[in-house]
Amino acid sequence: MSGGTRPYSFVWLLAAAQLVAWGSLYYAFAVAVVPMEAELGWSKTSLNGALSVGLLSWGLCAPLVGQWIDRHGARAVMIGGAVAGGLLMVAWSQVREIWQFYLIWAAMGASMACLLYEPAFAVVTALYGADYRRAITAITLLGGFASTVLIPVTQVLCDAVGWRHAILTIGLFCIVFVGGIHALLLRPGDGKAPHQPQAVEKTGGPLVLSPVFLGLAVWFTAYGAIFTGLTFQLIPLMSAHDLDSGRIIVVMALIGPMQVFGRIVLLALGRRQTARGTGAFVVVSMLGSVTILLLAPGYFPALVAFALLYGAGNGIMTIVRGTAVPEYLGNARYGATNGALALPINIAKAASPLALAGLWSATGSPRAVILALLACCGVALAGYLTATFMRKS
């Protein structure tokens, strides 16, 4: 497979840059907050509020970034995202006041919009034609190891030299490695959309007002709320049902490998995979996994089944997110369309943990949290069905 004159190694280098970018700009946060809390005295709520600000900023910036890529290509924004993100980590390593941290993360959201997944998907969708699914699958396959690689590295650095020097080191490495790969790899115009005055559905209406787009938006937004909500609430949910720490660790440890397994299966399927087929699996797996949490929240064998089903579905969903736009709506203005979808998704990701924590506090019931997640699964199913059945053949 090649993208014009690009060998398949082009995809793997992009994937390596995504691994480091995700590990640096996103996952390092999870490690640094603990020593930051100890040194600076800021609460976990205050620290995680900065991450929510970053996710909101990401969503607000994503449509603009997508439009830029469609018009000019991805090279400038991806290099800029890597350099700016690394410099923001350097600034992060020097923070003394909470307002400084929030300001840095507001800007970090813009850097992530310029760098993480969607811009890379736009590049390979434009370059690889009918093979875009395999390229996106390969990028998410390697990118899926970001937490596995960078969280331990960040922890080792924090233990060895302290969180400030750890964040500083990772930020500088992001500039050199990620920025360097994109500077050497990408050409002006990579990811640029074919010239069309306006992307329209076959009915002739604006694409972002089409029922297919709205169905995708509802589906992906509801899923974003489920994923982020479970990310922050799963351990408390299991702890609330008296599951011991050893079993909790086993359940959590199963999710990552199952994400990778799901992506490997899709990579093996190649062109035989479709966003409709894999999307159906994701919707069913989310409904099934959350139903398991509702019916057997403290039963360890059931929670193992939950982890297997949820992990596989979540790993595959990342690929569906990249492949659904060209399959459902066509390649025209891929960047702008994906950016428009990212706005409500990231708003949901930012709001979900706070909303579920508030629901738990108000009701005193972990079951209420699970029921809310199950309701989100129903909304996601409705969005998937709308997009799929309204899609033009």
Coordinates of N, CA and C in Angstrom, one line a residue, residues 209-320:
L209 N -25.9 19.7 8.4 CA -27.3 19.7 8.8 C -28.0 18.4 8.4
S210 N -27.3 17.5 7.7 CA -27.9 16.3 7.2 C -28.2 15.4 8.4
P211 N -29.2 14.5 8.3 CA -29.5 13.6 9.3 C -28.4 12.6 9.6
V212 N -27.6 12.3 8.5 CA -26.5 11.4 8.7 C -25.4 12.0 9.6
F213 N -25.1 13.3 9.3 CA -24.1 13.9 10.2 C -24.6 14.1 11.6
L214 N -25.9 14.5 11.8 CA -26.5 14.6 13.1 C -26.5 13.3 13.8
G215 N -26.8 12.2 13.1 CA -26.8 10.9 13.7 C -25.4 10.5 14.2
L216 N -24.4 10.8 13.4 CA -23.0 10.5 13.8 C -22.7 11.4 15.0
A217 N -23.1 12.6 15.0 CA -22.8 13.5 16.1 C -23.4 13.0 17.4
V218 N -24.6 12.6 17.4 CA -25.3 12.1 18.6 C -24.6 10.8 19.0
W219 N -24.3 9.9 18.1 CA -23.6 8.6 18.4 C -22.3 8.9 19.1
F220 N -21.4 9.6 18.5 CA -20.1 9.8 19.0 C -20.1 10.7 20.3
T221 N -21.0 11.6 20.4 CA -21.0 12.4 21.6 C -21.5 11.6 22.8
A222 N -22.5 10.8 22.6 CA -23.0 9.9 23.7 C -21.9 8.9 24.1
Y223 N -21.2 8.4 23.1 CA -20.1 7.5 23.4 C -19.0 8.2 24.2
G224 N -18.6 9.4 23.8 CA -17.6 10.2 24.5 C -17.9 10.4 26.0
A225 N -19.2 10.6 26.2 CA -19.7 10.8 27.6 C -19.5 9.4 28.4
I226 N -19.9 8.3 27.7 CA -19.8 7.0 28.3 C -18.3 6.7 28.6
F227 N -17.4 6.9 27.7 CA -16.0 6.5 27.8 C -15.3 7.3 28.9
T228 N -15.5 8.7 28.9 CA -14.8 9.5 29.9 C -15.5 9.3 31.3
G229 N -16.8 9.1 31.3 CA -17.4 8.8 32.6 C -16.9 7.6 33.2
L230 N -16.8 6.5 32.4 CA -16.3 5.2 33.0 C -14.8 5.3 33.3
T231 N -14.1 6.1 32.6 CA -12.7 6.2 32.9 C -12.4 6.7 34.3
F232 N -13.3 7.7 34.7 CA -13.1 8.3 36.0 C -13.9 7.6 37.1
Q233 N -15.0 6.9 36.8 CA -15.9 6.4 37.8 C -15.8 4.9 38.0
L234 N -15.1 4.2 37.1 CA -15.1 2.7 37.2 C -14.4 2.2 38.5
I235 N -13.3 2.7 38.8 CA -12.7 2.2 40.1 C -13.5 2.6 41.3
P236 N -14.1 3.8 41.4 CA -15.0 4.1 42.5 C -16.2 3.2 42.5
L237 N -16.7 2.8 41.3 CA -17.9 2.0 41.2 C -17.6 0.6 41.8
M238 N -16.4 0.0 41.4 CA -16.1 -1.3 41.9 C -15.8 -1.2 43.4
S239 N -15.1 -0.2 43.8 CA -14.8 -0.1 45.3 C -16.1 0.1 46.1
A240 N -17.1 0.7 45.5 CA -18.4 0.9 46.3 C -19.1 -0.4 46.5
H241 N -18.7 -1.5 45.7 CA -19.3 -2.8 45.9 C -18.3 -3.8 46.5
D242 N -17.4 -3.2 47.3 CA -16.5 -4.0 48.1 C -15.6 -4.9 47.4
L243 N -15.2 -4.6 46.1 CA -14.3 -5.4 45.4 C -12.9 -5.1 45.9
D244 N -12.1 -6.1 46.2 CA -10.7 -5.8 46.8 C -9.8 -5.2 45.7
S245 N -8.7 -4.5 46.1 CA -7.9 -3.8 45.2 C -7.2 -4.7 44.2
G246 N -6.9 -5.9 44.6 CA -6.2 -6.9 43.6 C -7.1 -7.2 42.5
R247 N -8.4 -7.4 42.7 CA -9.3 -7.8 41.6 C -9.7 -6.5 40.8
I248 N -9.7 -5.4 41.4 CA -9.9 -4.1 40.7 C -8.8 -3.9 39.7
I249 N -7.5 -4.2 40.1 CA -6.4 -4.0 39.3 C -6.5 -5.0 38.1
V250 N -6.9 -6.2 38.3 CA -7.0 -7.2 37.2 C -8.0 -6.7 36.2
V251 N -9.2 -6.2 36.7 CA -10.2 -5.7 35.7 C -9.7 -4.6 34.9
M252 N -9.0 -3.6 35.6 CA -8.5 -2.5 34.9 C -7.4 -2.9 33.9
A253 N -6.6 -3.8 34.3 CA -5.4 -4.3 33.4 C -5.9 -5.0 32.2
L254 N -7.1 -5.6 32.2 CA -7.6 -6.3 31.0 C -8.0 -5.3 29.9
I255 N -8.4 -4.1 30.2 CA -9.0 -3.2 29.3 C -8.1 -2.8 28.2
G256 N -6.8 -2.4 28.5 CA -5.9 -2.0 27.5 C -5.5 -3.1 26.5
P257 N -5.1 -4.3 26.9 CA -4.8 -5.3 26.0 C -6.0 -5.7 25.0
M258 N -7.2 -5.6 25.6 CA -8.4 -5.9 24.7 C -8.6 -4.8 23.7
Q259 N -8.2 -3.5 24.0 CA -8.3 -2.4 23.0 C -7.4 -2.7 21.9
V260 N -6.1 -3.1 22.2 CA -5.2 -3.5 21.2 C -5.6 -4.7 20.4
F261 N -6.2 -5.7 21.0 CA -6.6 -6.9 20.3 C -7.7 -6.5 19.3
G262 N -8.7 -5.7 19.7 CA -9.7 -5.3 18.8 C -9.1 -4.6 17.5
R263 N -8.1 -3.8 17.7 CA -7.5 -3.1 16.6 C -6.7 -4.0 15.7
I264 N -6.1 -5.0 16.3 CA -5.3 -6.0 15.5 C -6.3 -6.8 14.6
V265 N -7.4 -7.1 15.2 CA -8.4 -7.9 14.4 C -8.8 -7.0 13.2
L266 N -9.1 -5.7 13.4 CA -9.5 -4.9 12.3 C -8.4 -4.7 11.3
L267 N -7.1 -4.6 11.8 CA -6.0 -4.5 10.8 C -5.9 -5.7 10.0
A268 N -6.2 -6.9 10.5 CA -6.1 -8.1 9.8 C -7.3 -8.2 8.7
L269 N -8.4 -7.6 9.1 CA -9.5 -7.6 8.2 C -9.3 -6.7 7.0
G270 N -8.5 -5.6 7.2 CA -8.2 -4.7 6.0 C -9.5 -4.1 5.5
R271 N -9.6 -4.2 4.1 CA -10.7 -3.5 3.5 C -12.1 -4.2 3.8
R272 N -12.0 -5.4 4.4 CA -13.3 -6.0 4.6 C -14.1 -5.4 5.8
Q273 N -13.4 -4.6 6.6 CA -14.1 -3.9 7.7 C -14.8 -2.7 7.2
T274 N -15.9 -2.4 7.8 CA -16.7 -1.2 7.4 C -17.1 -0.5 8.7
A275 N -17.2 0.8 8.7 CA -17.6 1.6 9.9 C -19.0 1.2 10.3
R276 N -19.9 0.8 9.4 CA -21.2 0.3 9.8 C -21.1 -1.0 10.6
G277 N -20.4 -2.0 10.1 CA -20.3 -3.2 10.8 C -19.6 -3.1 12.1
T278 N -18.4 -2.5 12.1 CA -17.7 -2.3 13.4 C -18.4 -1.4 14.3
G279 N -19.1 -0.4 13.8 CA -19.9 0.4 14.6 C -21.0 -0.3 15.4
A280 N -21.6 -1.3 14.7 CA -22.7 -2.1 15.3 C -22.1 -2.9 16.5
F281 N -20.9 -3.4 16.3 CA -20.2 -4.2 17.3 C -20.0 -3.3 18.5
V282 N -19.5 -2.0 18.3 CA -19.2 -1.1 19.3 C -20.5 -0.8 20.1
V283 N -21.6 -0.5 19.4 CA -22.8 -0.1 20.1 C -23.3 -1.3 21.0
V284 N -23.2 -2.5 20.5 CA -23.7 -3.7 21.2 C -22.8 -3.9 22.4
S285 N -21.5 -3.8 22.2 CA -20.5 -4.1 23.3 C -20.7 -3.1 24.4
M286 N -20.9 -1.8 24.1 CA -21.1 -0.8 25.1 C -22.4 -1.1 25.9
L287 N -23.5 -1.4 25.2 CA -24.8 -1.8 25.9 C -24.5 -3.0 26.8
G288 N -23.9 -4.0 26.2 CA -23.6 -5.2 27.0 C -22.8 -5.0 28.2
S289 N -21.7 -4.2 28.0 CA -20.8 -4.0 29.2 C -21.4 -3.2 30.3
V290 N -22.1 -2.1 29.9 CA -22.8 -1.3 31.0 C -23.9 -2.1 31.6
T291 N -24.6 -2.9 30.9 CA -25.6 -3.8 31.5 C -25.0 -4.8 32.5
I292 N -23.8 -5.3 32.2 CA -23.1 -6.1 33.2 C -22.9 -5.4 34.4
L293 N -22.4 -4.1 34.3 CA -22.2 -3.3 35.5 C -23.4 -3.1 36.3
L294 N -24.6 -3.0 35.6 CA -25.8 -2.7 36.3 C -26.3 -4.0 37.0
L295 N -26.2 -5.2 36.4 CA -26.7 -6.4 37.0 C -25.8 -7.1 37.9
A296 N -24.5 -6.9 37.8 CA -23.5 -7.6 38.6 C -22.3 -6.8 38.9
P297 N -22.5 -5.6 39.6 CA -21.4 -4.7 39.8 C -20.3 -5.1 40.7
G298 N -20.6 -6.1 41.6 CA -19.6 -6.6 42.5 C -19.1 -8.0 42.3
Y299 N -19.6 -8.7 41.2 CA -19.3 -10.1 40.9 C -18.0 -10.1 40.0
F300 N -16.9 -10.6 40.5 CA -15.7 -10.6 39.8 C -15.7 -11.2 38.4
P301 N -16.2 -12.4 38.2 CA -16.2 -13.0 36.8 C -17.0 -12.2 35.8
A302 N -18.1 -11.6 36.3 CA -18.9 -10.7 35.4 C -18.1 -9.4 35.1
L303 N -17.3 -8.9 36.0 CA -16.5 -7.7 35.7 C -15.4 -8.0 34.8
V304 N -14.9 -9.3 34.8 CA -13.9 -9.7 33.8 C -14.5 -9.7 32.4
A305 N -15.7 -10.2 32.3 CA -16.4 -10.2 31.0 C -16.7 -8.7 30.6
F306 N -17.0 -7.9 31.6 CA -17.2 -6.4 31.3 C -15.9 -5.9 30.7
A307 N -14.7 -6.1 31.3 CA -13.5 -5.6 30.8 C -13.1 -6.1 29.4
L308 N -13.4 -7.3 29.1 CA -13.1 -7.9 27.8 C -14.0 -7.2 26.7
L309 N -15.3 -7.1 27.0 CA -16.2 -6.5 26.1 C -16.0 -5.0 25.9
Y310 N -15.8 -4.3 27.0 CA -15.7 -2.9 27.0 C -14.3 -2.5 26.3
G311 N -13.3 -3.2 26.7 CA -12.0 -2.9 26.1 C -11.9 -3.1 24.6
A312 N -12.5 -4.2 24.1 CA -12.5 -4.5 22.6 C -13.4 -3.4 21.9
G313 N -14.5 -3.1 22.5 CA -15.4 -2.1 21.9 C -14.7 -0.7 21.9
N314 N -14.0 -0.3 22.9 CA -13.4 1.0 23.0 C -12.2 1.1 22.0
G315 N -11.5 0.0 21.9 CA -10.4 0.0 20.9 C -10.8 0.2 19.5
I316 N -11.9 -0.5 19.2 CA -12.5 -0.5 17.8 C -13.1 0.9 17.6
M317 N -13.7 1.5 18.6 CA -14.4 2.8 18.4 C -13.5 3.9 17.9
T318 N -12.2 3.8 18.4 CA -11.3 4.9 17.9 C -11.1 4.8 16.4
I319 N -11.1 3.6 15.9 CA -11.0 3.4 14.4 C -12.3 3.8 13.7
V320 N -13.4 3.4 14.3 CA -14.7 3.8 13.7 C -14.8 5.3 13.6

